[in-house]
Structure formats: C-alpha cells, structure tokens
Short mmCIF file of C-alpha atoms (C1' of nucleotides) in Angstrom, two decimals:
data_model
loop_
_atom_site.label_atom_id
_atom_site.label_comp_id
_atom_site.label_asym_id
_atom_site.label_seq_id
_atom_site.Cartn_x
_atom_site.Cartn_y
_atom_site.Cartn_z
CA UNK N 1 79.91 -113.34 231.37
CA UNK N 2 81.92 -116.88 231.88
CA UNK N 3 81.56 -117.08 235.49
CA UNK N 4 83.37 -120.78 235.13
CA UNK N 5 86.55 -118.37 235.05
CA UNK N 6 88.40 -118.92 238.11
CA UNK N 7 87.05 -115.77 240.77
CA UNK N 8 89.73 -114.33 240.32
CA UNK N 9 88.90 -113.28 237.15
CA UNK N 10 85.62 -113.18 237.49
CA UNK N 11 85.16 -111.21 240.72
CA UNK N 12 86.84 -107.19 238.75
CA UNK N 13 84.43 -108.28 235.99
CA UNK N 14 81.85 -108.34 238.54
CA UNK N 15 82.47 -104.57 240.04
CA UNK N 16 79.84 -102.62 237.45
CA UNK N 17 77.87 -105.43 236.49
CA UNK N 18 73.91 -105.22 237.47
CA UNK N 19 72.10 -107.54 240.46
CA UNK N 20 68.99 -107.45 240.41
CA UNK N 21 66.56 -110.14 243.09
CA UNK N 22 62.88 -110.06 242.16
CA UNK N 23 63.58 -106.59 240.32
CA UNK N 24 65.19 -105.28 243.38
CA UNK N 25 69.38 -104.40 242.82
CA UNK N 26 71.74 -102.02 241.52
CA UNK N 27 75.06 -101.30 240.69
CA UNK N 28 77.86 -104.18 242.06
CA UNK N 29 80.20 -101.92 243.55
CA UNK N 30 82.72 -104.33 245.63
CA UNK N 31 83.34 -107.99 246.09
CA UNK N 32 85.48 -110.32 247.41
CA UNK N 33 87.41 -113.47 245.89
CA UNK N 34 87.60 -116.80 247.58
CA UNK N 35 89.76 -119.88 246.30
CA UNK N 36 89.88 -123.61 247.33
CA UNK N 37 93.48 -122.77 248.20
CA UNK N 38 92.55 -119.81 250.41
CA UNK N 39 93.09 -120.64 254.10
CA UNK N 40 90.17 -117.68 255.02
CA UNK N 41 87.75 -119.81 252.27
CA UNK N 42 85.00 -121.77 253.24
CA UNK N 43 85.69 -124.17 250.48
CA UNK N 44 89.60 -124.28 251.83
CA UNK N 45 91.03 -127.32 250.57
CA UNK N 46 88.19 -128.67 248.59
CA UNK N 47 86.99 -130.25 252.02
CA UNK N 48 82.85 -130.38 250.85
CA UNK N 49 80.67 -129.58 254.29
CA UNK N 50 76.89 -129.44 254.80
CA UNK N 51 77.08 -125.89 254.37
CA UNK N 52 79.30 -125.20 251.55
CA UNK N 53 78.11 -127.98 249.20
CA UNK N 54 76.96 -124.65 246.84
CA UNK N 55 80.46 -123.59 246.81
CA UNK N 56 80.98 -127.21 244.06
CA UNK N 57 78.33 -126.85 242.05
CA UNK N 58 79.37 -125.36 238.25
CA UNK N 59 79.86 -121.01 238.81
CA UNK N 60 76.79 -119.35 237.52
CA UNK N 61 75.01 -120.59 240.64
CA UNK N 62 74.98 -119.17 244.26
CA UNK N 63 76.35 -119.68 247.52
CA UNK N 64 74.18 -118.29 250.32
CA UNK N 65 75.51 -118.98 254.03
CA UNK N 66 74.93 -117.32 257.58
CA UNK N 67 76.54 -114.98 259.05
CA UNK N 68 77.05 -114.54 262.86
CA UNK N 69 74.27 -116.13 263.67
CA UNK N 70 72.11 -113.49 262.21
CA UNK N 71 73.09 -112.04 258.46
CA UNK N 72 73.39 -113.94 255.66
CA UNK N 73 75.63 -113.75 252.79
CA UNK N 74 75.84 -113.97 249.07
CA UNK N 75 78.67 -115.91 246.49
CA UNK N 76 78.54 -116.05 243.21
CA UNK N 77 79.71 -119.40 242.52
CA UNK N 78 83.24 -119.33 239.97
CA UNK N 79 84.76 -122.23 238.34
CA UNK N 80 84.70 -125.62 237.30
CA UNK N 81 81.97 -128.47 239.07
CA UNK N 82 83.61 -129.64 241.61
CA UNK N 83 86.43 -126.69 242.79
CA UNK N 84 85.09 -124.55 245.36
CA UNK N 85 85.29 -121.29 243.93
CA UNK N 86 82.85 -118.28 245.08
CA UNK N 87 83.12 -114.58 244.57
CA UNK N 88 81.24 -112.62 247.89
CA UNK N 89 79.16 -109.90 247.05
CA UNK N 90 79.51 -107.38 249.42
CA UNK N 91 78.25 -104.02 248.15
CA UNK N 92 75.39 -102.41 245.78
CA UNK N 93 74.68 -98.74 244.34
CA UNK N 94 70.98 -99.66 244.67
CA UNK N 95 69.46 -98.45 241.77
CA UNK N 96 65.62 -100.06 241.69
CA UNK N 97 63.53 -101.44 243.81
CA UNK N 98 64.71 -98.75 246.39
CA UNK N 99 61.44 -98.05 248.08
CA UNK N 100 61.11 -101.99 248.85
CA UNK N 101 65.03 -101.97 250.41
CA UNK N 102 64.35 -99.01 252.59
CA UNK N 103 61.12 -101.20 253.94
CA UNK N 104 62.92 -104.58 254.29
CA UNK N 105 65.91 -102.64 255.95
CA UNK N 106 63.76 -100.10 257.96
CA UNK N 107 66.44 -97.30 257.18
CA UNK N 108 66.06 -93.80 254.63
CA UNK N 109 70.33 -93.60 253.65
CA UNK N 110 70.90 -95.07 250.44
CA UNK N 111 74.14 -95.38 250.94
CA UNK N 112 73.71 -97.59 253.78
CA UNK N 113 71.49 -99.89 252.13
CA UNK N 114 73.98 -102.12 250.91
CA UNK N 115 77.01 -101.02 252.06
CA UNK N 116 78.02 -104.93 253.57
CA UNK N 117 77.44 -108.80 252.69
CA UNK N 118 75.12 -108.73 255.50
CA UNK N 119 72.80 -105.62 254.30
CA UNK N 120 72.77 -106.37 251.20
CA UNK N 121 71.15 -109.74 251.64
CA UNK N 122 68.64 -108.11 253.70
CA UNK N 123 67.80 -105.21 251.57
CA UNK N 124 67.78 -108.07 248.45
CA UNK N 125 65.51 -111.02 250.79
CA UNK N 126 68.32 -112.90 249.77
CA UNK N 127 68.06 -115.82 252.36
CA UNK N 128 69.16 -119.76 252.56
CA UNK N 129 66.39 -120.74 250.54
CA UNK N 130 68.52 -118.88 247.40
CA UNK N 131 71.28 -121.19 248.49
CA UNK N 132 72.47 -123.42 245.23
CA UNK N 133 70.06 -121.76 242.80
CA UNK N 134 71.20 -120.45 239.44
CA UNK N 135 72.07 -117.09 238.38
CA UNK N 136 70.74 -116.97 235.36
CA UNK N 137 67.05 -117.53 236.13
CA UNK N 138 64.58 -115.95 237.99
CA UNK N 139 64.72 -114.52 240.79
CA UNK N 140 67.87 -113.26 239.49
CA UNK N 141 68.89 -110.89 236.70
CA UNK N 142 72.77 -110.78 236.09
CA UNK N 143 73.92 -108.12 233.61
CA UNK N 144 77.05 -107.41 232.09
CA UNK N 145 78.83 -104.10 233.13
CA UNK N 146 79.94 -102.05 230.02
CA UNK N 147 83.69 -102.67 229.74
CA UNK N 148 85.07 -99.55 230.68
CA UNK N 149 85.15 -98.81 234.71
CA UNK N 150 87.48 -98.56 237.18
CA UNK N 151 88.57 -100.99 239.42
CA UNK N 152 90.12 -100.40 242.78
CA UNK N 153 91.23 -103.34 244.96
CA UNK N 154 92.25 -104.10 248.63
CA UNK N 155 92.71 -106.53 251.50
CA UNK N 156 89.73 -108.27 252.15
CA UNK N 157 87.79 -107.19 255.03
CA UNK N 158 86.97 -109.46 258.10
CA UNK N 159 88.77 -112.09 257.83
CA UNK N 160 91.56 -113.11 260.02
CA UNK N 161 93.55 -115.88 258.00
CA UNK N 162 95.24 -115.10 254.81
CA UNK N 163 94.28 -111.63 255.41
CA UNK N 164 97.15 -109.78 253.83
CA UNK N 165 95.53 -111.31 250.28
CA UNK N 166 94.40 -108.03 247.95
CA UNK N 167 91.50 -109.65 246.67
CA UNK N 168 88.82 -107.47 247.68
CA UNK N 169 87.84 -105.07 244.13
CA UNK N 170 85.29 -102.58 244.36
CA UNK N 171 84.87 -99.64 241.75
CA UNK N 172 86.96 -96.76 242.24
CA UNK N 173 85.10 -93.46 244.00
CA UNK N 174 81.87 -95.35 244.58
CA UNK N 175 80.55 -93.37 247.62
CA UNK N 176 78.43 -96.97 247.97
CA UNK N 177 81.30 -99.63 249.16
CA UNK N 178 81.39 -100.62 253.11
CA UNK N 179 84.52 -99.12 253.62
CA UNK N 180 86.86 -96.74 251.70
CA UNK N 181 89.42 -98.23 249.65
CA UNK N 182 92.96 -97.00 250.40
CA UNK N 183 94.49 -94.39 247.97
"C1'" DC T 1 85.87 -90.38 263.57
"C1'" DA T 2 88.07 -94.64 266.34
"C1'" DG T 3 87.47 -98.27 269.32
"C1'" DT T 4 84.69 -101.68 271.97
"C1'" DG T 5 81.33 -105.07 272.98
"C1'" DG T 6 76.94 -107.57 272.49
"C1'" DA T 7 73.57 -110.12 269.73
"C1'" DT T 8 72.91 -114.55 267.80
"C1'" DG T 9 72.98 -119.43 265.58
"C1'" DC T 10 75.15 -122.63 263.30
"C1'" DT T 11 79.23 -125.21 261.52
"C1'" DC T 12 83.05 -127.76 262.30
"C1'" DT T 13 86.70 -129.99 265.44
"C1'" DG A 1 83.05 -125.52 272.73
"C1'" DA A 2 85.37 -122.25 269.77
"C1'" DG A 3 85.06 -119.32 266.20
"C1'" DC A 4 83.22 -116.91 262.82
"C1'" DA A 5 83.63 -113.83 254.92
"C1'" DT A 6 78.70 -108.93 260.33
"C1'" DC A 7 76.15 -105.12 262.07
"C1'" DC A 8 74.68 -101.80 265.37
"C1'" DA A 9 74.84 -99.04 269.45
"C1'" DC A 10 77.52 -96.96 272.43
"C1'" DT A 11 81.60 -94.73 274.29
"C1'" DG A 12 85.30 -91.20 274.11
"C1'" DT A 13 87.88 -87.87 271.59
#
DNA sequence: CAGTGGATGCTCT
DNA sequence: GAGCATCCACTGT
C-alpha cells in the first residue's frame, strides 16, 4: 500500500494488514494516527528532535521510540519526506512465530501477547536498533489486508493532549485489541 | 472488574 | 526537573 498517504488514511488500511519481524507477526488489529498538527504527536509542529528524526524520513520506514523508560514502541512512518507523520501500532492477532512470542514475553495467553505498543514490541524484538529502517525489507514483511474488513475506531488511548481526537481504528470484534472499543 | 501506584530512562524545557 | 503514545501487581468490590 502507499504509505506516503497522510496516516490518516493510511492507519484503517493498516487494521487487517499482516506484520511480520524476522517471520514473527500476525494480524494488525488496532493502531493509532499521529499528525504534525497533533498537539499529543511527537512530531507536533514539525519541531525535528534527536528522537523523532524517524518520524521525517519518507512513510514506508519506521519510527521506534521508548516508552516509560522501559517499553518501546512502533510507527509506521506516513507521508511526505520531511512531515512528521507516523501511524502507532498498537495491537496484533499473532498468527506465527507464536512459540518464539510466548518465550520473549514469558507468558502462555495469546491474547495478551500483543495486546499494547509496549508488548507488542517485545513479543516482535522490535527495539531502537529498528529505529529509521524500511518497511519493505527484511526484517520486515508488510502485507496488504484483503479489502473487505471492518473497521471500528475510537479515542486514542494514553494520551492526555488532544485526547478527545477518534483516531485510534482497530478491527471490529477482534478479541486481540488492548482495550474494547465502545459500541 | 475498577482503581491505584511503582518501575524505569530518556527527552525536552 | 517534569512528564511521558506503558505495563504489571495489587487492592477492594
């Protein structure tokens, strides 16, 4: 897909698509959108940083940043060069590597094995040293969902600016996302 | 279930 | 020095 779309177009095309790190991945079953424009963005305002500097290159490529001091989290980079533009992924129906993501995340429930930014990234080894690499290359495998699923979408989760903003999508009755969407 | 608080490190002001 | 795009364990219903 044309992830130089702005994310908001690219992040429902995302929900359904395939993720797959190493061979490990599944089923992209909620995201979140983030815009230069978007006060709760770390590319708010276009202002580049040390940490962010993924967050301009051209989308296709990906943003990896930490979390809390402790998690890290994935973007797939949207847009043009030069807007910062990133689409968090925040939840996966793992469908292979599973044995491998139980290890790495020392938990049985599938469910729970990528059910958040944060354990996803884990269960994936998806650390800073994936930080500004392409999509489209190995280690990653990026495939196309087949048009037809349903898309829920929300308020984005965590955040404490702009938070009223409904661009959190995830795919409707997936038992995987971190949190329910509402009805 | 809902709510709370701690861990933990790094970025940005 | 404040504030996180989080997660887990623990409490109390």
């Amino acid at each position: 897909m044309d992830l130089t779309r702005s994310p908001h177009d690219v992040a429902p095309d995302l929900i359904g698509s395939e993720l797959y790190v190493d061979g490990v991945g599944g089923v992209i079953v909620e995201v979140e959108a983030y815009d230069h424009e978007d006060p709760a963005a770390h590319g708010y305002g276009n202002r580049r940083t040390e940490r962010n500097a993924s967050m301009f290159l051209p989308g296709g490529h990906v943003y990896v940043y930490r979390s809390y001091g402790i998690h890290w989290c994935m973007n797939v980079v949207c847009g043009e060069e030069g807007v910062a533009g990133a689409v968090l992924l925040r939840a996966l129906q793992p469908t292979r590597g599973v044995a491998e993501m139980r290890a790495r995340r020392g938990l049985d429930d599938v469910r729970l094995l990528c059910a958040g930014p944060g354990r996803l990234c884990q269960a994936l080894g998806v650390t800073r040293e994936h930080d500004g690499l392409p999509l489209d290359r190995p280690p990653f495998l990026l495939k196309d969902r087949v048009p037809e699923v349903e898309i829920v979408r929300g308020p984005r989760i965590g955040i404490t600016k702009a938070a009223d903003r409904p661009w959190r999508y995830g795919l409707r009755g997936s038992r995987f996302v971190s949190r329910p969407f509402r009805a």
